Amino acid sequence: MMLPNIRAGNMSTAVKSTAHIFRFMKIWDSIMRSGSDNMKGKRYWLGGIVIILILAVLFYLHLLEANSVVLQAMGDIPCIDVNMQQSSNRVSLWQDEEDGKAYFFLPSCVHSQEVKIGECAECVEIDGQVLEKGDTFTWEEDREYHLCTVDREHMSHEYQVTFMRSANIPSVFINTESGNMEYVDEERHNAESGDICVVLADGVTEYQNQLPKIASRGNVTWHKPKKPYTIKLEDAYPLCGLRKGDKWRLLALWNEGSKLNNKIAFDIAEELGMANTVQGTWIDLYLNGEYAGIYLLTETVTVGEGRVDIYDLEKENRQNNENIDSAPHYEEDNKKGYLLDQIHTIDGGYLIEKDTEEYYEGEKNGFVTSAGYRFTIKEPMHASREQVDYIAAYVDRIDQMVQNGDPAVWEYLDMESLVSAFLVDEISLETDVAVTSMYFYKDAGNDKLYTGPVWDYEHTFGERNVESLEGRFVDYTYSVVEHTKLFDAILNWYMLLYDTPEFQEKMVEEYEELLPFFEELLDTGMDAYVERIEPSVKMDRVLWQDKNIKGKSAGTYEDYYANVKYTKFFIAKRLNYLCERWGVSHEEFPVPSNGQMHQVTYSVYEGVVGTMEVMDGEELKEPLEYDQSKYQGWIYEYSGEKYSPYIPIYEDMGLYNAKWE
C-alpha cells in the first residue's frame, strides 16, 4: 500500500485528537503530584483506566470524523466529501440537462446513510428542514429530495436530488491538473497528469499517488460519448487484486448491454490456459469529482512482468542507445522503425498486432507482409531497422507456409495458442477477428510465434447488429472462418488452418474441456457477476441513458436484465450450434425464459399498424409483412438496429419501418 497523502480534513482531526490527549495528560500529572504514596498508587490505577477510556473515546471520535460523508454547499454545485481514514475524495452533484433531476452517485465505500452538513454560506434546506453546519441528515436510497442551497454570492439554488450508491466494487478517483477532462477528451491520445486514489469497497485506501498520465484511447470506442482511457502510475502496483504494473486500461463498456462481454472473453482465455491473458475487474470511475460510470479496469497488452512476460527488447535498446527518444525515424519498403546505433539482440522479444491500413498508418513501427497484411510492432517501441527486418521476415515466412499449406508451419507457429485464440473468437463471434486487435508475440531464444493475448471483446456475443455486417454477428450459426473469406485485409490463417487434421483435433479437445466452465458460467457465474455490478450499472444507466435511447444505444434492450438474458441466450445457442457442428455430445444448454408474454408493436410513419405477442426468450422469426416497394424494413426502436430473426424477445419491443425517400 502506498503511504497515504494526509489531506486537510484528516490532518485537522488528527491535530485535534492529539491536543485533547496532551490536555488530559497534563491534568492527570497535576493530580498525581499531590497526596500520599498510598493514595498515589490508587490514583494511578484508577487514572490509568480513565485515560484508557478517554483515549478510546477520542479514537472513536477520530474514526467517526475520518469515516464521514460531508455535504459541502459553498460553490455553485453542491458536492459530497467522502472521508476515509487514509483519503478524502469529492463527489459532485450531477444534473440531467433534459429533465433537470439531480443525482449523487456515491461510491461503494460509503457505508453510512448519514450526511453531515459542512461548509455552507447560510444554511441548507432539505425537504423543508433547515440544516446548519455540523447537523446531520439521513438519506434513503432512490428517494427524491428537494435540496436548496445558497452559494458564496448568496444566490439560492434548488435541486430535485436522488442519492444512489454503488456496492461491491472498488472506486477510482482521478483528478487532472486542469481540473477537467476537456483536453483529454478532445482528441485521441491527448494526455494530462494529475493524481489518483483507489478505494476498495470496504473503505480501505489501496493506492494514492501522483498520476503521470491519463489519456484517451480506443479506435471505434473513442468516438462514443463515454470515453475509454489509459493511465500510467508513478510506479508499478497490483491494483484491485490484479497483477503488478504501471500501465492500465479503463474500458468504457459502452457497447456492452450486459457489461459482461470483455470479462467473459478474458475468463474463457484464462480457462483455456492462455499465457499472459489480460485480467480485469469492474470499478466505478470518478473524474475530477464527477461520476463517469462503471468501467473495466484491465491490465495492458504490453511487455513486462505480469503482462506479456518475454524478453524486454525496448529496455535493451534504451540501455544501448542513450539518445533513443530523438533517434531518426525511417519508413521504406513496407517497413518502418528507428535508426539506432547499437543493436545486440534481434530474435526477440516482439509483441506485434495485426492492424488495419488506417490504424497502421498512425503507428511508428511495423511492416507489411508480401501478402499485404499489416502488422504494427507494439514492442519494442523503438524497433531498429535490423529488428524490423528480422520479425518481418519471420512473420512473412510463416504466412507463406500457411498460404502454401506447408505442415511444417507448426514448427514456427504455436498451435495451442492459435487454437485457444480461435476458440475465444469463434465462441464469442468476435467482429474484429483477424482485422485488428489480434496480437502475437515472439520471445528471444524461442523459435515459435505465439498468438495472444486476446483483446477487445466489446462487439461480441451477438452485440453488434450493424447494417454494414448484414446481421452476420447476431447469427449464432455464423463462423469467423467464413468471415475471413469476405475481405482481403482479414488475416486468413484461421480459414486456411481450420480444416487441417492437427488443428481440428486440438480444437475439439480444448472445446470439450471448456464445456464444464460454461455450465457453471450460465448456471451461477453470470448471475454472480450481475449481483456484483448491478448497483453500479444502475447508476451508469441513469448517467448515460439519455445518450443511449432510440438509436446508437448501448445494448439490444432497454432493460438491463433483458440484456443479461440475451448474453446468456447467445452463449447457450452458440454452444449448442458448435457442439452439433463439431460432433461433440453434450446436453443442450437451455436458453433463459420466464414464460412471460411480451408485446411487439409495429409502427410506420402513419402510426401503429399491428401488434403480436411473443413468449420471453423466443425469437421473432416472422415479423409483420410490409410493402417492400414503400418501406425500407423493420428496425428496433430502442437500439436503432435492423430486425434479425436471431434476436429473441425479452421485453415489450417496438419495431419501426421507415418510408423510402
XYZ file of C-alpha atoms in Angstrom:
661
model
C 0.000 0.000 0.000
C 1.265 3.481 -0.817
C 1.796 5.892 2.067
C -1.361 7.994 2.164
C -1.314 11.684 1.387
C -2.828 13.216 4.538
C -5.312 15.835 3.417
C -6.592 18.840 5.311
C -9.649 17.152 6.766
C -7.698 14.216 8.160
C -4.866 16.435 9.402
C -7.176 18.707 11.392
C -8.849 15.714 13.004
C -5.516 14.208 13.998
C -4.306 17.532 15.430
C -7.490 17.959 17.486
C -7.239 14.415 18.861
C -3.567 14.907 19.811
C -4.335 18.214 21.540
C -7.054 16.581 23.652
C -4.702 13.775 24.681
C -1.977 16.208 25.826
C -4.525 18.233 27.775
C -5.691 15.175 29.721
C -2.095 14.104 30.337
C -1.318 17.498 31.916
C -4.408 17.347 34.135
C -3.578 13.842 35.279
C 0.044 14.755 36.019
C -1.049 17.610 38.292
C -3.351 15.248 40.200
C -0.579 12.703 40.659
C 1.790 15.261 42.157
C -0.462 15.699 45.249
C -1.424 13.226 48.058
C 0.260 10.353 49.957
C 2.116 7.468 48.320
C -0.755 5.050 49.103
C -3.282 7.392 47.601
C -0.990 7.980 44.627
C -0.943 4.243 43.876
C -4.724 4.029 43.888
C -4.988 7.192 41.877
C -2.547 5.886 39.272
C -4.511 2.646 38.993
C -7.848 4.426 38.633
C -6.328 7.125 36.499
C -4.888 4.594 34.093
C -8.362 3.216 33.475
C -9.756 6.713 32.992
C -7.033 7.618 30.490
C -7.621 4.403 28.521
C -11.338 5.189 28.378
C -10.662 8.765 27.317
C -8.253 7.629 24.604
C -10.779 5.066 23.386
C -13.470 7.747 23.131
C -11.107 10.114 21.314
C -10.066 7.377 18.899
C -13.711 6.544 18.253
C -14.469 10.208 17.575
C -11.480 10.331 15.238
C -12.813 7.337 13.315
C -16.231 8.959 13.074
C -14.633 12.095 11.658
C -12.370 10.141 9.299
C -15.175 7.893 8.041
C -17.694 10.590 7.262
C -19.769 11.873 4.379
C -19.953 15.661 4.327
C -22.191 17.817 2.130
C -20.380 20.971 1.013
C -22.642 23.713 -0.352
C -20.459 26.807 -0.744
C -19.991 26.618 -4.519
C -22.339 26.686 -7.481
C -22.643 22.900 -7.468
C -23.117 21.030 -4.193
C -20.700 18.182 -3.576
C -20.061 15.456 -1.051
C -16.685 14.791 0.558
C -16.176 11.086 1.172
C -13.675 10.911 4.023
C -11.932 7.617 4.731
C -9.187 7.029 7.304
C -6.449 7.402 4.692
C -8.037 9.523 1.983
C -10.663 12.094 1.186
C -12.393 12.310 -2.203
C -15.068 14.572 -3.598
C -18.232 13.584 -5.479
C -20.061 16.365 -7.320
C -23.804 16.545 -7.850
C -24.765 15.567 -11.408
C -27.801 17.205 -13.025
C -29.614 15.836 -16.073
C -29.819 18.505 -18.771
C -33.086 17.079 -20.109
C -35.346 16.802 -17.062
C -33.333 18.811 -14.513
C -33.201 15.970 -11.989
C -30.003 15.702 -9.970
C -28.115 12.751 -8.500
C -25.370 11.999 -6.026
C -23.635 8.852 -7.334
C -21.885 7.589 -4.210
C -19.034 5.045 -4.187
C -19.272 1.632 -2.540
C -17.008 2.709 0.344
C -19.852 4.876 1.712
C -21.451 2.562 4.254
C -23.447 5.105 6.251
C -26.582 6.891 5.091
C -25.818 9.850 7.333
C -24.593 13.045 5.701
C -23.051 15.786 7.807
C -23.593 19.370 6.687
C -20.231 21.007 6.020
C -19.358 24.449 4.710
C -22.365 26.481 3.586
C -22.812 30.216 3.032
C -26.010 30.376 5.078
C -27.828 27.102 5.548
C -29.023 24.048 3.670
C -32.661 23.105 3.338
C -33.697 19.519 2.571
C -37.412 18.815 2.139
C -38.202 21.929 4.161
C -35.846 21.025 7.030
C -33.285 23.757 7.712
C -29.819 22.351 8.454
C -26.713 24.217 9.551
C -23.032 23.297 9.629
C -22.490 20.239 11.823
C -26.075 18.976 11.529
C -26.683 15.517 10.068
C -29.207 14.247 7.574
C -30.127 10.607 6.886
C -30.958 9.812 3.277
C -32.855 6.937 1.746
C -31.674 5.363 -1.480
C -33.642 6.141 -4.672
C -35.893 8.647 -2.884
C -36.132 12.140 -4.358
C -35.376 15.113 -2.080
C -35.834 18.839 -2.571
C -32.446 20.437 -1.849
C -31.993 24.189 -1.508
C -28.517 25.728 -1.091
C -27.047 29.229 -1.052
C -23.639 29.916 -2.661
C -20.924 32.461 -1.791
C -22.721 35.137 -3.788
C -25.848 34.463 -1.702
C -27.628 33.075 -4.746
C -30.036 30.261 -3.985
C -30.062 27.001 -5.959
C -32.770 24.343 -5.923
C -32.433 20.712 -6.967
C -34.522 17.564 -7.042
C -31.875 15.188 -5.698
C -31.723 11.392 -5.584
C -28.998 9.526 -3.709
C -27.662 6.391 -5.421
C -24.884 4.182 -4.117
C -22.603 1.561 -5.587
C -21.626 -1.668 -3.834
C -19.051 -4.448 -4.027
C -16.577 -2.908 -6.475
C -13.618 -0.508 -5.996
C -13.729 3.199 -6.785
C -11.033 5.016 -8.763
C -10.813 8.781 -8.247
C -8.705 10.717 -10.770
C -8.124 14.464 -10.665
C -6.356 16.147 -13.590
C -4.067 19.164 -13.277
C -6.512 21.291 -15.284
C -9.467 20.215 -13.158
C -11.444 18.982 -16.177
C -11.317 16.409 -18.992
C -11.799 18.790 -21.925
C -8.290 18.458 -23.348
C -8.013 14.699 -22.762
C -11.386 14.047 -24.409
C -10.800 16.472 -27.288
C -8.566 14.187 -29.336
C -7.485 10.561 -29.151
C -4.175 10.091 -27.274
C -4.330 13.540 -25.626
C -2.884 13.171 -22.128
C -2.690 15.042 -18.851
C -1.158 14.435 -15.426
C -2.892 14.570 -12.065
C -3.427 12.375 -9.035
C -5.189 9.079 -8.370
C -6.819 7.421 -5.382
C -8.156 3.853 -5.365
C -10.577 2.974 -2.565
C -11.855 -0.567 -2.091
C -15.469 -1.375 -1.267
C -14.583 -1.948 2.405
C -13.240 1.609 2.684
C -9.533 0.750 2.576
C -7.494 3.203 0.519
C -5.438 0.793 -1.569
C -3.396 3.244 -3.601
C -2.890 7.012 -3.579
C -0.248 8.882 -5.517
C 0.547 11.313 -8.282
C -0.664 10.202 -11.727
C 1.847 10.959 -14.505
C -0.657 10.301 -17.270
C -4.297 9.781 -18.166
C -5.001 9.672 -21.898
C -7.967 8.963 -24.130
C -7.656 5.761 -26.149
C -9.530 3.333 -28.377
C -10.427 3.250 -32.045
C -14.174 2.895 -32.654
C -14.867 3.160 -28.923
C -13.172 6.549 -28.631
C -15.924 8.102 -30.770
C -18.596 7.137 -28.221
C -19.818 9.644 -25.592
C -18.395 7.536 -22.751
C -14.644 7.597 -23.365
C -12.130 4.810 -22.690
C -8.807 5.779 -21.096
C -5.306 4.582 -20.394
C -3.454 5.535 -17.217
C 0.188 5.343 -16.174
C 1.035 5.141 -12.482
C 4.064 6.656 -10.772
C 5.309 3.117 -10.159
C 4.176 -0.470 -10.730
C 1.405 -1.600 -8.381
C -1.093 -4.527 -8.273
C -4.317 -2.503 -8.383
C -7.530 -4.132 -7.153
C -6.055 -7.618 -6.902
C -4.732 -7.635 -10.473
C -1.125 -8.235 -11.442
C 1.503 -5.596 -10.765
C 2.032 -2.992 -13.451
C 2.288 0.741 -14.066
C 0.139 0.908 -17.226
C -3.605 0.218 -17.082
C -6.661 0.454 -19.309
C -10.093 1.763 -18.377
C -12.616 0.151 -20.740
C -15.875 2.121 -21.004
C -18.060 -0.911 -21.898
C -20.271 1.415 -23.951
C -21.371 -1.224 -26.444
C -21.911 -3.948 -23.843
C -25.564 -4.188 -22.873
C -24.798 -6.647 -20.070
C -21.375 -5.115 -19.229
C -20.032 -8.689 -19.223
C -18.586 -9.237 -22.704
C -14.917 -8.406 -22.183
C -14.803 -10.058 -18.767
C -16.294 -13.312 -20.063
C -13.900 -13.376 -23.037
C -10.915 -12.940 -20.715
C -12.338 -15.666 -18.456
C -12.547 -18.063 -21.421
C -8.910 -17.365 -22.336
C -7.891 -17.892 -18.711
C -9.788 -21.185 -18.582
C -8.025 -22.308 -21.768
C -4.705 -21.684 -20.055
C -3.534 -18.989 -22.471
C -0.308 -17.453 -21.216
C -0.271 -13.717 -20.476
C -4.079 -13.429 -20.518
C -5.301 -9.954 -19.637
C -7.133 -9.770 -16.315
C -9.701 -7.151 -15.382
C -12.147 -6.059 -12.709
C -15.069 -3.620 -12.648
C -14.638 -0.240 -10.957
C -16.573 2.998 -10.514
C -14.666 5.866 -12.117
C -14.765 9.454 -10.841
C -13.054 12.166 -12.904
C -12.450 15.467 -11.114
C -15.260 14.587 -8.732
C -17.747 13.746 -11.483
C -19.050 10.201 -11.776
C -18.084 8.735 -15.162
C -19.766 5.336 -14.863
C -18.822 1.693 -14.491
C -15.567 0.717 -16.212
C -13.494 -2.430 -16.537
C -10.012 -1.791 -15.153
C -7.666 -4.079 -17.074
C -4.023 -4.887 -17.427
C -2.404 -3.682 -20.637
C -1.170 -5.673 -23.598
C 2.489 -4.783 -23.214
C 5.805 -6.463 -22.475
C 6.807 -6.864 -18.849
C 6.472 -8.929 -15.711
C 2.786 -9.570 -15.050
C 1.978 -8.649 -18.646
C 3.461 -10.329 -21.747
C 6.398 -11.881 -19.940
C 9.065 -12.059 -22.654
C 12.490 -10.510 -23.133
C 12.279 -6.712 -22.919
C 13.887 -5.604 -26.162
C 12.859 -1.977 -25.653
C 14.760 -1.924 -22.365
C 17.881 -3.266 -24.083
C 17.572 -0.739 -26.902
C 17.338 2.091 -24.391
C 20.372 0.875 -22.466
C 22.446 0.700 -25.644
C 21.186 3.915 -27.262
C 21.390 6.903 -24.946
C 19.506 9.290 -27.246
C 16.855 6.827 -28.372
C 13.964 9.289 -27.911
C 15.496 11.550 -30.556
C 16.558 8.732 -32.885
C 15.640 9.315 -36.556
C 12.585 7.501 -37.860
C 12.554 5.680 -41.194
C 9.811 4.319 -43.458
C 10.658 2.428 -46.639
C 9.961 -0.855 -48.470
C 6.798 -1.596 -46.457
C 8.729 -1.330 -43.197
C 9.132 1.387 -40.611
C 11.020 1.874 -37.373
C 14.033 3.750 -35.987
C 17.679 4.104 -36.962
C 19.610 3.032 -33.868
C 23.398 2.898 -33.499
C 23.821 -0.044 -31.139
C 21.871 -3.285 -31.700
C 22.649 -6.518 -29.836
C 19.541 -8.746 -29.888
C 17.222 -9.259 -32.850
C 15.400 -12.567 -32.209
C 13.030 -11.243 -29.515
C 11.057 -10.279 -27.702
C 8.479 -8.862 -30.058
C 4.841 -8.003 -29.468
C 3.016 -7.379 -32.745
C -0.579 -6.593 -33.693
C -2.459 -7.388 -36.897
C -3.846 -3.987 -37.863
C -5.990 -2.194 -40.418
C -4.493 0.080 -43.059
C -5.922 3.151 -41.322
C -4.577 2.312 -37.885
C -1.249 1.095 -39.274
C -0.611 4.483 -40.889
C -0.645 6.147 -37.479
C 1.950 3.803 -35.951
C 5.743 4.284 -35.833
C 6.897 0.648 -36.040
C 5.651 -2.064 -38.339
C 5.780 -3.970 -41.585
C 3.597 -5.207 -44.435
C 3.901 -8.847 -45.479
C 4.245 -9.929 -49.093
C 0.534 -10.895 -48.950
C -0.360 -7.326 -47.914
C -1.116 -7.914 -44.220
C -0.170 -5.014 -41.948
C 1.432 -5.654 -38.576
C 2.223 -2.989 -36.006
C 5.232 -3.642 -33.768
C 3.991 -2.663 -30.297
C 7.187 -3.757 -28.517
C 9.941 -2.717 -28.788
C 8.554 0.794 -29.098
C 11.777 1.847 -30.842
C 12.414 -1.055 -33.195
C 15.659 -0.778 -35.158
C 15.946 -1.450 -38.877
C 17.606 -4.796 -38.120
C 14.867 -5.787 -35.690
C 12.064 -4.788 -38.069
C 13.751 -6.757 -40.865
C 14.040 -9.823 -38.631
C 10.453 -10.004 -37.345
C 9.021 -9.013 -40.750
C 10.890 -11.866 -42.462
C 9.899 -14.256 -39.680
C 6.167 -13.485 -39.928
C 6.302 -13.424 -43.728
C 7.840 -16.902 -43.728
C 5.036 -18.209 -41.503
C 2.429 -16.524 -43.705
C 3.834 -18.111 -46.857
C 3.823 -21.539 -45.185
C 0.172 -21.036 -44.192
C -0.778 -19.928 -47.717
C 1.021 -22.936 -49.242
C -0.413 -25.468 -46.798
C 3.044 -26.439 -45.540
C 2.599 -28.709 -42.462
C 5.983 -27.548 -41.181
C 4.302 -24.272 -40.205
C 3.709 -25.670 -36.712
C 7.469 -25.629 -36.146
C 7.258 -21.829 -36.229
C 3.644 -21.031 -35.300
C 2.480 -22.312 -31.911
C -0.637 -24.419 -32.462
C -2.013 -24.453 -28.919
C -2.165 -20.665 -28.507
C -3.603 -20.208 -32.013
C -6.351 -22.769 -31.355
C -7.132 -21.187 -27.979
C -7.401 -17.717 -29.519
C -9.597 -19.152 -32.265
C -11.963 -20.682 -29.695
C -12.308 -17.365 -27.847
C -13.022 -15.605 -31.158
C -15.347 -18.302 -32.507
C -17.424 -18.784 -29.348
C -17.818 -15.035 -28.776
C -18.206 -14.358 -32.528
C -15.715 -11.508 -32.428
C -16.463 -8.945 -35.158
C -12.905 -7.584 -35.460
C -11.412 -11.057 -35.778
C -8.143 -11.073 -37.752
C -8.728 -7.427 -38.720
C -7.281 -5.566 -35.741
C -6.532 -6.112 -32.041
C -5.121 -9.569 -32.876
C -1.801 -9.922 -31.053
C 1.188 -12.241 -31.460
C 4.476 -12.417 -29.586
C 7.892 -13.987 -30.055
C 10.426 -14.359 -27.258
C 14.190 -14.282 -27.582
C 15.683 -17.756 -27.791
C 12.344 -19.262 -28.855
C 11.666 -20.299 -32.441
C 7.861 -20.033 -32.239
C 5.374 -17.221 -32.757
C 2.560 -17.327 -30.177
C -0.964 -15.964 -30.551
C -2.251 -13.623 -27.848
C -3.050 -12.065 -25.538
C -6.659 -11.870 -26.727
C -8.051 -8.335 -26.579
C -11.065 -6.121 -27.335
C -14.316 -8.061 -26.987
C -16.942 -5.316 -26.743
C -18.655 -6.256 -30.009
C -19.171 -9.908 -29.150
C -21.806 -12.418 -28.022
C -24.333 -11.095 -30.548
C -23.906 -7.463 -29.507
C -23.141 -5.937 -32.903
C -26.013 -5.868 -35.371
C -24.819 -3.105 -37.685
C -26.182 -2.927 -41.217
C -22.718 -2.992 -42.821
C -22.214 -6.509 -41.445
C -25.685 -7.593 -42.640
C -26.607 -9.097 -39.285
C -23.939 -11.803 -39.503
C -22.705 -11.379 -35.950
C -26.080 -11.850 -34.262
C -26.491 -15.105 -36.192
C -25.271 -17.707 -33.690
C -24.713 -20.153 -36.579
C -22.195 -17.890 -38.310
C -18.440 -18.589 -38.180
C -15.361 -16.400 -38.027
C -13.874 -18.866 -40.516
C -16.491 -17.795 -43.065
C -15.927 -14.151 -42.189
C -12.218 -14.298 -43.036
C -13.174 -15.173 -46.623
C -15.019 -11.894 -47.176
C -12.248 -9.289 -47.191
C -8.643 -9.392 -48.377
C -7.490 -7.320 -45.385
C -8.562 -10.047 -42.935
C -5.706 -12.346 -41.945
C -6.751 -15.727 -43.317
C -4.779 -18.035 -41.036
C -7.905 -19.310 -39.262
C -9.548 -20.094 -42.589
C -6.569 -21.935 -44.084
C -5.564 -23.870 -40.961
C -9.068 -24.682 -39.703
C -9.515 -27.831 -41.808
C -6.091 -29.307 -41.113
C -6.280 -32.533 -39.044
C -3.934 -31.177 -36.367
C -5.984 -28.016 -35.861
C -9.308 -29.888 -35.804
C -8.110 -32.435 -33.261
C -6.708 -29.796 -30.900
C -9.756 -27.539 -31.316
C -12.316 -30.227 -30.415
C -10.182 -31.407 -27.494
C -9.946 -27.900 -25.987
C -13.614 -27.157 -26.693
C -14.787 -30.269 -24.848
C -12.629 -29.326 -21.861
C -14.290 -25.881 -21.835
C -17.892 -27.088 -21.540
C -17.937 -27.546 -17.716
C -16.748 -23.933 -17.441
C -19.740 -22.786 -19.498
C -22.130 -24.945 -17.461
C -21.063 -23.063 -14.334
C -20.966 -19.696 -16.105
C -24.556 -19.982 -17.357
C -25.849 -21.579 -14.162
C -24.389 -19.281 -11.488
C -21.326 -17.415 -12.779
C -23.034 -14.685 -14.770
C -25.640 -14.154 -12.051
C -22.839 -13.664 -9.513
C -21.211 -11.077 -11.778
C -24.533 -9.268 -12.245
C -25.195 -9.209 -8.500
C -21.754 -7.706 -8.000
C -22.076 -4.876 -10.515
C -25.849 -4.224 -10.554
C -25.789 -1.129 -8.266
C -23.064 0.444 -10.423
C -24.822 -0.464 -13.667
C -27.940 1.189 -12.294
C -26.023 4.437 -11.714
C -24.281 4.166 -15.087
C -27.588 3.801 -16.923
C -29.034 6.881 -15.195
C -25.927 8.846 -16.140
C -25.784 7.754 -19.793
C -29.363 6.727 -20.582
C -30.376 9.916 -22.391
C -27.492 9.366 -24.789
C -28.470 5.730 -25.382
C -32.180 5.735 -26.133
C -33.577 5.419 -29.678
C -30.651 4.595 -31.895
C -26.920 4.234 -31.250
C -27.836 2.694 -27.912
C -25.701 0.548 -25.655
C -27.254 -2.875 -25.747
C -30.089 -4.505 -27.627
C -32.735 -3.924 -24.953
C -33.791 -1.006 -22.787
C -33.885 -3.122 -19.612
C -30.511 -4.165 -18.212
C -31.655 -7.638 -17.173
C -33.041 -8.241 -20.658
C -29.538 -7.586 -21.985
C -28.098 -10.066 -19.478
C -30.640 -12.661 -20.606
C -29.648 -12.030 -24.207
C -25.958 -12.623 -23.448
C -26.931 -15.928 -21.812
C -29.201 -16.728 -24.760
C -26.461 -16.117 -27.300
C -23.862 -18.180 -25.428
C -26.281 -21.097 -24.978
C -27.391 -21.052 -28.616
C -23.805 -20.675 -29.798
C -22.562 -23.622 -27.740
C -25.433 -25.826 -28.890
C -24.624 -24.978 -32.502
C -20.872 -25.594 -32.085
C -21.484 -28.921 -30.339
C -23.542 -30.023 -33.324
C -21.078 -28.645 -35.866
C -18.038 -30.264 -34.240
C -19.732 -33.530 -33.324
C -19.417 -33.031 -29.567
C -22.000 -34.865 -27.476
C -23.378 -32.660 -24.696
C -26.731 -31.983 -23.080
C -28.349 -28.951 -24.698
C -27.670 -25.652 -22.943
C -31.041 -24.070 -22.014
C -31.901 -20.505 -23.002
C -33.350 -18.243 -20.285
C -37.130 -17.780 -20.275
C -39.640 -16.889 -17.558
C -42.669 -17.892 -19.652
C -43.998 -14.329 -19.748
C -45.603 -12.940 -22.907
C -44.260 -9.699 -24.399
C -45.961 -7.365 -26.835
C -44.256 -6.404 -30.078
C -45.656 -3.223 -31.644
C -45.169 -2.413 -35.343
C -45.237 1.223 -36.448
C -44.759 3.147 -39.663
C -44.805 6.872 -40.408
C -48.609 6.878 -40.353
C -48.801 5.166 -36.928
C -49.208 1.701 -35.368
C -50.056 -0.960 -37.940
C -50.096 -4.087 -35.804
C -49.106 -5.923 -32.626
C -48.293 -9.505 -31.684
C -47.420 -11.404 -28.511
C -44.182 -13.372 -28.223
C -43.028 -15.519 -25.310
C -39.996 -14.478 -23.260
C -36.845 -15.865 -24.911
C -38.500 -16.724 -28.230
C -37.093 -15.428 -31.497
C -39.309 -13.339 -33.746
C -38.963 -15.461 -36.857
C -41.829 -13.959 -38.866
C -42.415 -10.231 -38.336
C -45.378 -8.370 -39.778
C -45.315 -8.262 -43.579
C -44.891 -4.909 -45.324
C -44.768 -3.387 -48.791
C -41.066 -3.502 -49.700
C -41.567 -1.005 -52.510
C -42.829 1.533 -49.983
C -40.893 0.795 -46.778
C -37.208 0.158 -46.004
C -37.532 -2.663 -43.464
C -38.149 -3.153 -39.759
C -35.718 -1.692 -37.227
C -35.787 -1.922 -33.433
C -36.952 1.390 -31.969
C -34.651 1.219 -28.943
C -31.370 0.127 -30.499
C -31.904 1.524 -33.990
C -30.613 -1.775 -35.397
C -32.068 -3.760 -38.252
C -34.505 -6.562 -37.438
C -32.922 -10.013 -37.131
C -34.681 -13.382 -36.774
C -31.901 -14.398 -34.351
C -32.666 -11.766 -31.700
C -35.066 -13.059 -29.020
C -37.800 -11.061 -27.320
C -37.051 -10.314 -23.663
C -39.205 -7.218 -23.121
C -42.019 -5.332 -24.814
C -40.445 -4.061 -28.012
C -41.285 -1.689 -30.823
C -40.282 -2.046 -34.457
C -40.434 0.874 -36.867
C -40.489 0.838 -40.673
C -39.363 3.990 -42.465
C -40.567 5.005 -45.909
C -38.233 5.111 -48.880
C -37.363 8.718 -49.606
